[in-house]
CSV table of C-alpha atoms in Angstrom, one decimal:
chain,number,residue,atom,x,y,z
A,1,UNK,CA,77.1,74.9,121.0
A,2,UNK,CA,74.5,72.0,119.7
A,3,UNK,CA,71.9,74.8,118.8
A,4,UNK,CA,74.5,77.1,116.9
A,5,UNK,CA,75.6,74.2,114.9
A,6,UNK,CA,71.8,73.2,114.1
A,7,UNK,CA,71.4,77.1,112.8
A,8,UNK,CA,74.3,77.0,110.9
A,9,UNK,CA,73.7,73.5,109.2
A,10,UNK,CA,69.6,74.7,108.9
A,11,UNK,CA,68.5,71.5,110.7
A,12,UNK,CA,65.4,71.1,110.7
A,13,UNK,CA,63.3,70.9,114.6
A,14,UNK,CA,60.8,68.5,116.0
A,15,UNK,CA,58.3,70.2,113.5
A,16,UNK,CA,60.7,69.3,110.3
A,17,UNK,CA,61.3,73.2,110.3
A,18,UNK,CA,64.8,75.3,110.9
A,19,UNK,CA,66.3,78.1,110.5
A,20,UNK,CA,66.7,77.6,106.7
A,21,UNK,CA,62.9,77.2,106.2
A,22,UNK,CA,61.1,80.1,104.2
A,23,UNK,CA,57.9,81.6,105.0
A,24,UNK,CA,56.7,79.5,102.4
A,25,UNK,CA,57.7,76.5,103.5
A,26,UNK,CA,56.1,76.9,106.7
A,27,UNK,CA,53.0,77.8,105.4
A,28,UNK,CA,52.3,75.7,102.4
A,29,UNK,CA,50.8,72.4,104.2
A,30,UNK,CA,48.5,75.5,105.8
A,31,UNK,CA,44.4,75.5,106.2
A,32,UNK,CA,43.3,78.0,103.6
A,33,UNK,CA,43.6,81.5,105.2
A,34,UNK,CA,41.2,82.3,102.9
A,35,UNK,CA,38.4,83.9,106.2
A,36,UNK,CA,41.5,84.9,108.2
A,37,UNK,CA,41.9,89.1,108.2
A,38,UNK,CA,45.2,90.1,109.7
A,39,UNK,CA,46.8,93.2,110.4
A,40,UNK,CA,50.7,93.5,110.8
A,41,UNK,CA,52.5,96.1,111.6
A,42,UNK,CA,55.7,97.6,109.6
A,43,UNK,CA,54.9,96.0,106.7
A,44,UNK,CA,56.4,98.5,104.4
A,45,UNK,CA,59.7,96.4,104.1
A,46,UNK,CA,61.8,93.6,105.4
A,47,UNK,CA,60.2,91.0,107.7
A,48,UNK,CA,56.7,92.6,107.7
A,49,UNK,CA,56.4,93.1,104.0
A,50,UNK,CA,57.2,89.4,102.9
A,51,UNK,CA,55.1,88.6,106.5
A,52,UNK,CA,52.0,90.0,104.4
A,53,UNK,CA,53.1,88.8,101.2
A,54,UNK,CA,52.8,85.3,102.2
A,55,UNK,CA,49.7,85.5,104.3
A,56,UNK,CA,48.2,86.9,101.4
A,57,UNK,CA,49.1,84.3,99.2
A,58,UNK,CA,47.5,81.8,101.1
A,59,UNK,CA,44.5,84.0,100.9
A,60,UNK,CA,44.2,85.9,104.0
A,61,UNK,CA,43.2,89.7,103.8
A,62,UNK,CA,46.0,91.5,105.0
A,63,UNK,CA,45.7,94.9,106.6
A,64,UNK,CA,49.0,97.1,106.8
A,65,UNK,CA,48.9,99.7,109.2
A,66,UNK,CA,52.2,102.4,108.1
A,67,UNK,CA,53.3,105.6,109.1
A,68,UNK,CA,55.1,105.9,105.1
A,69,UNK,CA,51.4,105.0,103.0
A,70,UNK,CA,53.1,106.0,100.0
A,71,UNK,CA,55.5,102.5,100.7
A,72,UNK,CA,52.4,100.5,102.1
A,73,UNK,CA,50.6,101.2,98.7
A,74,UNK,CA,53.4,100.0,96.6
A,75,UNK,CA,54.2,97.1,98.8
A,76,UNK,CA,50.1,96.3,98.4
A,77,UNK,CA,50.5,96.8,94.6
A,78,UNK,CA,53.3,94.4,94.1
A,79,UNK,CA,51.3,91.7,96.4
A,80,UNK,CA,48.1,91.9,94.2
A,81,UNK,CA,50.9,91.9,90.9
A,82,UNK,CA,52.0,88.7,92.7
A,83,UNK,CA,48.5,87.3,93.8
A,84,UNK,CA,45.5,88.8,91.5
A,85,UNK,CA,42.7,89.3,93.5
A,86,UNK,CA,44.6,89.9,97.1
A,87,UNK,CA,42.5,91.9,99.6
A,88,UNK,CA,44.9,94.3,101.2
A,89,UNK,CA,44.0,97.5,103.3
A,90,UNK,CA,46.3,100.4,103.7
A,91,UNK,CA,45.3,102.6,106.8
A,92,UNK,CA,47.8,105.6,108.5
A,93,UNK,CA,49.4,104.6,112.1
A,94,UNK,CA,52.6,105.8,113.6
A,95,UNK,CA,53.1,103.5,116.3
A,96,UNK,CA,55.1,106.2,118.6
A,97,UNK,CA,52.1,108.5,118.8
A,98,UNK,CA,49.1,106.9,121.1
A,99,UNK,CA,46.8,109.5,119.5
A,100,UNK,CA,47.7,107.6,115.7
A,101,UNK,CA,47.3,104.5,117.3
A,102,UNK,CA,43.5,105.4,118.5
A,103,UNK,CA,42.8,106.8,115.5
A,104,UNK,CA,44.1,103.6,113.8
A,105,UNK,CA,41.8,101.4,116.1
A,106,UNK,CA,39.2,103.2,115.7
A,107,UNK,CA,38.8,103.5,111.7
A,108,UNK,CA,39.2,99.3,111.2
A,109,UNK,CA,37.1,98.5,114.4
A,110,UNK,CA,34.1,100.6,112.3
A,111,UNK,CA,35.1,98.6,109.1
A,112,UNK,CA,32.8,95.8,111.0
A,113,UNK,CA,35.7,93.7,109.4
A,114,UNK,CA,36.7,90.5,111.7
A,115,UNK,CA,39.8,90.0,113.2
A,116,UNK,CA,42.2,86.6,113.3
A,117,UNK,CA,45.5,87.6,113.3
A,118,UNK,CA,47.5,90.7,114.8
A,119,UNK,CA,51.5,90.9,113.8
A,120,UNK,CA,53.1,93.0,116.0
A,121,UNK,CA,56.3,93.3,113.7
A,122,UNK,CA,57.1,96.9,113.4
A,123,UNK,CA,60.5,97.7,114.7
A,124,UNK,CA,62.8,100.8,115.5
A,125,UNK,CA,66.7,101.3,116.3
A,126,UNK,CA,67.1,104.6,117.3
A,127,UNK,CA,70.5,105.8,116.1
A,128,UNK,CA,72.8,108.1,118.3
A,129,UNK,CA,70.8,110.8,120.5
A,130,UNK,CA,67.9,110.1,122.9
A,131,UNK,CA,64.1,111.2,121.6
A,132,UNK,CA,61.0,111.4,122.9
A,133,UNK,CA,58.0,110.5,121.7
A,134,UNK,CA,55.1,113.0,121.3
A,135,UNK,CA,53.8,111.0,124.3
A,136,UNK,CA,57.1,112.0,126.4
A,137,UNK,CA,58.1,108.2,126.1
A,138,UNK,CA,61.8,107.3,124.9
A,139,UNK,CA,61.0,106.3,120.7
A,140,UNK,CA,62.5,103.3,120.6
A,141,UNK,CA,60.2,102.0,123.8
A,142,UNK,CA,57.1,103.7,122.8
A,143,UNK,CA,57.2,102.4,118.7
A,144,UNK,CA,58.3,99.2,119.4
A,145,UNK,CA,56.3,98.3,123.1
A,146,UNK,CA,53.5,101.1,124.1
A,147,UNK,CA,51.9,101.6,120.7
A,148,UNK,CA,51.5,97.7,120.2
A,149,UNK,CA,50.7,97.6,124.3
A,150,UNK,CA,47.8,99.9,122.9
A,151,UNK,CA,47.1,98.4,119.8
A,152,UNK,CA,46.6,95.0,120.9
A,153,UNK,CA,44.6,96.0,124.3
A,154,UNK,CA,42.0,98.0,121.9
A,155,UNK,CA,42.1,95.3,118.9
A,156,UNK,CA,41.7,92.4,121.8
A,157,UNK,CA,38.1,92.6,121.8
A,158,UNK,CA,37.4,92.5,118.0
A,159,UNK,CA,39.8,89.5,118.5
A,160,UNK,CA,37.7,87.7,121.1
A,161,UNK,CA,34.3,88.3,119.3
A,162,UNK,CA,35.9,86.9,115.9
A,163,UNK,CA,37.0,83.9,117.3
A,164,UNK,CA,34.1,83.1,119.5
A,165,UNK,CA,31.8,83.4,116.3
A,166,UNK,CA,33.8,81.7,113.7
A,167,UNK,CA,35.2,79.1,116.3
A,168,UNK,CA,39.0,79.8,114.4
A,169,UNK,CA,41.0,80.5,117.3
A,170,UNK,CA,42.9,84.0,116.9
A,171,UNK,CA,46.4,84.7,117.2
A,172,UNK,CA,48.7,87.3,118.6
A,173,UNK,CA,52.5,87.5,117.5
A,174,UNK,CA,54.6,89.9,119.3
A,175,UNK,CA,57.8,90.0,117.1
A,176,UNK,CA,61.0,90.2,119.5
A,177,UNK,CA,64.9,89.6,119.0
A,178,UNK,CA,67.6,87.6,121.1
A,179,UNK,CA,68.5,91.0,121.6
A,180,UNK,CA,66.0,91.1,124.9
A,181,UNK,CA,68.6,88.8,126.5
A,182,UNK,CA,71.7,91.7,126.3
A,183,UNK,CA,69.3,93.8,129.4
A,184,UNK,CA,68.9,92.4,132.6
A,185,UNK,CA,68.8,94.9,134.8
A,186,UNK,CA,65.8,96.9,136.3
A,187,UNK,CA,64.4,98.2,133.1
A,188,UNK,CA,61.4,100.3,134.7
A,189,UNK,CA,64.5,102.2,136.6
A,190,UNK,CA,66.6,102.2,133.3
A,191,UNK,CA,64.2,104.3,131.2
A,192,UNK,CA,62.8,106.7,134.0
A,193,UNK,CA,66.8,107.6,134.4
A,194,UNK,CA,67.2,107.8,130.6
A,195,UNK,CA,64.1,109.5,130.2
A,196,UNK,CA,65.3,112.3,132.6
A,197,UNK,CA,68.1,111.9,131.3
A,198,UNK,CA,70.2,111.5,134.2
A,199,UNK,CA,72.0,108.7,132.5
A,200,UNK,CA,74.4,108.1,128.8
A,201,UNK,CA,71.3,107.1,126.4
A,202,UNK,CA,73.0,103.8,124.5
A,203,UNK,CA,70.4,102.9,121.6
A,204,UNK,CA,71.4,99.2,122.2
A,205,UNK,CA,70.3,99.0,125.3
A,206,UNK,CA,67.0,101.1,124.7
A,207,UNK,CA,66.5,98.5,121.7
A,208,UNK,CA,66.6,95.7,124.4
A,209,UNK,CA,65.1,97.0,127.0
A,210,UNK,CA,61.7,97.2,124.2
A,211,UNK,CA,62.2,93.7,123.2
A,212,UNK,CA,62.4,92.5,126.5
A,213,UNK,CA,58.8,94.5,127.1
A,214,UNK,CA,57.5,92.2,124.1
A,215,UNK,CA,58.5,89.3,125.7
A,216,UNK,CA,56.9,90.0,129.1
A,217,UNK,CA,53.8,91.6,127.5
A,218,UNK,CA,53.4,88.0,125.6
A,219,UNK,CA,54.1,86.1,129.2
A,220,UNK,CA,50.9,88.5,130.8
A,221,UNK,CA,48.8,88.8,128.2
A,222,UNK,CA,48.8,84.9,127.7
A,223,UNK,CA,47.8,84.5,131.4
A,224,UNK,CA,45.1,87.0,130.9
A,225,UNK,CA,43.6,85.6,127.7
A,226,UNK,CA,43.6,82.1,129.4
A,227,UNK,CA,41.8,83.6,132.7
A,228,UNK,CA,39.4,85.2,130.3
A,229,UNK,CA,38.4,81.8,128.7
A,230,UNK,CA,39.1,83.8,125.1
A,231,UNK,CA,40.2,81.7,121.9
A,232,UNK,CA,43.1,83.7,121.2
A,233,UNK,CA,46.3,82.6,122.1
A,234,UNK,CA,49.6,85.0,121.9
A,235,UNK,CA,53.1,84.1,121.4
A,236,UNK,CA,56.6,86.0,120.9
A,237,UNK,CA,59.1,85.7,117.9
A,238,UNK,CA,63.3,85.8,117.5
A,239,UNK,CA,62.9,86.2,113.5
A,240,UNK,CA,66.6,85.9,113.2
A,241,UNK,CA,69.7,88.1,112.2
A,242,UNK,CA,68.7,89.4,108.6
A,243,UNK,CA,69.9,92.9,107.0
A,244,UNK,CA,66.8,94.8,107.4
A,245,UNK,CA,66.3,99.0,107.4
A,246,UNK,CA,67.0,98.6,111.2
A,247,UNK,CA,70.7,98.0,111.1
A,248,UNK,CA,71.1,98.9,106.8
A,249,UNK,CA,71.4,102.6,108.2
A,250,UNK,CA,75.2,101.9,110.0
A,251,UNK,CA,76.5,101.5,106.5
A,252,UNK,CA,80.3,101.8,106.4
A,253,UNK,CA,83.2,100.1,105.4
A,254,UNK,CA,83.7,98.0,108.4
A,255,UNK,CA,79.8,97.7,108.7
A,256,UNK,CA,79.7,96.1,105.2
A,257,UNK,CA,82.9,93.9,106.2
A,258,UNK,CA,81.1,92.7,109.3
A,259,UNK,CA,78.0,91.7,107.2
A,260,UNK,CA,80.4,89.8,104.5
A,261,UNK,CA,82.0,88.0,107.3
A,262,UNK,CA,78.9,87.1,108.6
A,263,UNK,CA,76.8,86.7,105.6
A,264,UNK,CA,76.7,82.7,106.4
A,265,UNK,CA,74.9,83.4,109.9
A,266,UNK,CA,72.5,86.2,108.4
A,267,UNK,CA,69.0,84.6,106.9
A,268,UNK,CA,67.5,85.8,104.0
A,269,UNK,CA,64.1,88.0,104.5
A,270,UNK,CA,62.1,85.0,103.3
A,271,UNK,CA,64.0,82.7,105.7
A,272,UNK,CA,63.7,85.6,109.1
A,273,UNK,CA,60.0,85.7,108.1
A,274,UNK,CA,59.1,81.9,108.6
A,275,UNK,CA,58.8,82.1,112.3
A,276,UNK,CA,56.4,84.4,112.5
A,277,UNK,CA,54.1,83.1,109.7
A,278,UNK,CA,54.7,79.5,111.3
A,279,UNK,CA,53.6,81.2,114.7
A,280,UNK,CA,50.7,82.8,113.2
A,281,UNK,CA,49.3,80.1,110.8
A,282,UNK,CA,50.2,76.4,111.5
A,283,UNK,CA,48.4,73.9,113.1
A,284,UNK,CA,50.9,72.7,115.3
A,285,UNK,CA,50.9,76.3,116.7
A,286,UNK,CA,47.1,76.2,117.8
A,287,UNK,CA,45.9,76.1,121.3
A,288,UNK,CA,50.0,77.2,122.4
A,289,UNK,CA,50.4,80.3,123.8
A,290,UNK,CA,52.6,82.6,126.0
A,291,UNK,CA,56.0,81.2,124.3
A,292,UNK,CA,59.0,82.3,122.6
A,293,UNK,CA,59.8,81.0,119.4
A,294,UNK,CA,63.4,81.2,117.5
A,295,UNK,CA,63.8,79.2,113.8
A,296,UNK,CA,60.0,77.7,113.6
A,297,UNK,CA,61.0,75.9,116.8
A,298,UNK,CA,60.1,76.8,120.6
A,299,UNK,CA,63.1,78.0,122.7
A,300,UNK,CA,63.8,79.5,126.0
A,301,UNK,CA,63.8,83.4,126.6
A,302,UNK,CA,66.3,85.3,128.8
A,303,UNK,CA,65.8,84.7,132.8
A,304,UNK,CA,64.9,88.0,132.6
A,305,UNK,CA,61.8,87.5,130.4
A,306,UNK,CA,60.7,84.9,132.2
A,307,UNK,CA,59.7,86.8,135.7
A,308,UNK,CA,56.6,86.5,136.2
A,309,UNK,CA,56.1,89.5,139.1
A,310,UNK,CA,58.0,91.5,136.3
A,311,UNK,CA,55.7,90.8,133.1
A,312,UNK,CA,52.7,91.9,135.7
A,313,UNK,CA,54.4,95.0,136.6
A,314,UNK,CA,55.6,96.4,133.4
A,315,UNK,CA,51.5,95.8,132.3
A,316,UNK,CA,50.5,97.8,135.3
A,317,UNK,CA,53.4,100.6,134.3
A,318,UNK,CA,51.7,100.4,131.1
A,319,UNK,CA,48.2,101.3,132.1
A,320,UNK,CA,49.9,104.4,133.6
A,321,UNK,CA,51.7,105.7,131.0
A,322,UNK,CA,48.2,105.5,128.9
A,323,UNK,CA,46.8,107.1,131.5
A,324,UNK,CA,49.4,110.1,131.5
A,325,UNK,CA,49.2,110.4,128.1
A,326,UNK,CA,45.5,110.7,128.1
A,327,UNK,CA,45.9,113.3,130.9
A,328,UNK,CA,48.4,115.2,128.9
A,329,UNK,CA,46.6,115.0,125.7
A,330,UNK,CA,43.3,116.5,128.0
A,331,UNK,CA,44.8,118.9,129.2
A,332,UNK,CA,46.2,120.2,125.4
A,333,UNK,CA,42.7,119.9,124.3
A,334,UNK,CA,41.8,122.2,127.4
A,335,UNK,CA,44.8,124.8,126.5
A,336,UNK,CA,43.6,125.1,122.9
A,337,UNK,CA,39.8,125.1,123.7
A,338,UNK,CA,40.5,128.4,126.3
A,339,UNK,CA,42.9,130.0,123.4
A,340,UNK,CA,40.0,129.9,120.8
A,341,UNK,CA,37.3,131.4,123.1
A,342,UNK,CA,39.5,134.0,124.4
């Protein structure tokens, strides 16, 4: 009750930040980003877009990976309108195909360019049937968990090397929602059912399920960086309840009413960015890692995304489905190769 009162009155945490702080706020009392590269993800609107606005204001070079590039161009023309003299990259990725994100990895790793901060912000809310991805992975798991799984185990070692040579610690955020906390069942059993479909798909619940995964993933991959001895540090975001493309599809009457009704308790797309650029830039932030973070301020994840036994396993069930894919993507190659010499 103490906690929804503080959102609602915007007060302010131990850090003098709250839920009514901008990404602008959180970031003006900032080190110069001026060395820092970052790449974020779904950066084409919403969130990710004022995400890279921001960053780039303070001087970083921002690289936006996108599936649309025709919106990742005009989202990097208004940001170099805004700020003369921006760096910002456009490169393809769809984050539901494996393939894309190799492709992705591999054409900014041989850029030679360094790497300091990876956003994982892109989201998806599948609306009403159950698809696959191209990968045989539900979409809503594979763009919003595998492809960043994949993204940030081949980015990691850029990562690593950057920070070891410029001694500027580098910084994973995984971007969540408070949404992880609505699954707590068996999750690995809940989309092997859907996924053969021998259960009722419910998008909510596959929305969950992925933002759960980003939660564990950031509890494993902390413990791993840390065991490593590597100056990167990774932490996981709640960026608030803000009318984004994710829900702006459900439009309706009673959809709209909803949103009027609870226009006082939905943040702005300035305000739902702070978190993650206070995650990935202050100095408060440095040397924390494996947390969750909701309003600029640390808070407690579901019970659920706090088992330890179950962050290891769903990083183990992701090496397999990497492997399968691989295997499956072989074995195309194998198919096509005997069609064309026949």
């Amino acid at each position: 009750m103490l906690r929804a009162a503080r959102y609602l009155l915007g007060s302010p945490g131990g850090n003098g930040f709250g839920s009514k702080s901008t990404a602008e706020d959180v970031t003006a009392a900032c080190p110069d980003l001026a060395s820092a590269t970052a790449i974020i993800t779904g950066a084409t609107s919403g969130i990710g877009a004022e995400t890279a606005r921001v960053l780039a204001k303070r001087g970083a070079r921002v690289v936006i990976p996108a599936r649309n590039v025709k919106a990742a161009e005009e989202v990097s023309a208004r940001v170099r309108d805004e700020c003369p003299g921006a760096d910002v990259l456009v490169l393809p990725l769809d984050l539901s195909s494996l393939a894309s994100v190799q492709a992705f990895a591999h054409r900014f790793l041989a850029m030679g360019l360094p790497l300091h901060l990876l956003i994982n912000n892109a989201g998806k809310f599948s609306h009403g049937q159950l698809a696959l991805s191209e990968d045989g992975v539900e979409m809503t798991f594979a763009t919003n968990y595998l492809g960043h799984f994949l993204l940030t185990k081949l980015l990691l070692g850029r990562m690593v090397e950057t920070a070891a040579a410029t001694g500027v610690q580098g910084r994973i955020v995984n971007v969540s929602s408070s949404v992880h906390s609505w699954f707590a069942g068996d999750w690995a059993e809940y989309l092997d059912l859907v996924t053969r479909r021998k259960i009722a798909y419910d998008a909510t619940q596959a929305y969950a399920v992925s933002k759960l995964a980003n939660v564990l993933h950031t509890k494993e991959l902390a413990m791993r960086l840390k065991e490593m001895g590597a100056n990167v540090t990774v932490n996981c975001v709640h960026p608030g309840i803000v009318r984004t493309r994710l829900n702006r599809d459900r439009e309706g009457l009673v959809t709209d009413l909803v949103f009027l009704l609870l226009s006082k308790l939905l943040k702005t797309i300035p305000q739902a960015a702070a978190t993650t650029c206070y995650v990935a830039a202050h100095s408060r932030v440095a040397g924390v890692s494996g947390r969750y973070f909701a309003d600029c301020n640390e808070a407690l994840p579901s019970p659920a995304a706090t088992n330890r036994h179950d962050a290891h396993r769903l990083w183990q069930i992701s090496e397999s489905m990497l492997l399968s894919s691989a295997r499956v993507t072989q074995q195309h190659h194998h198919h096509t190769d005997d069609a064309d010499t026949s």
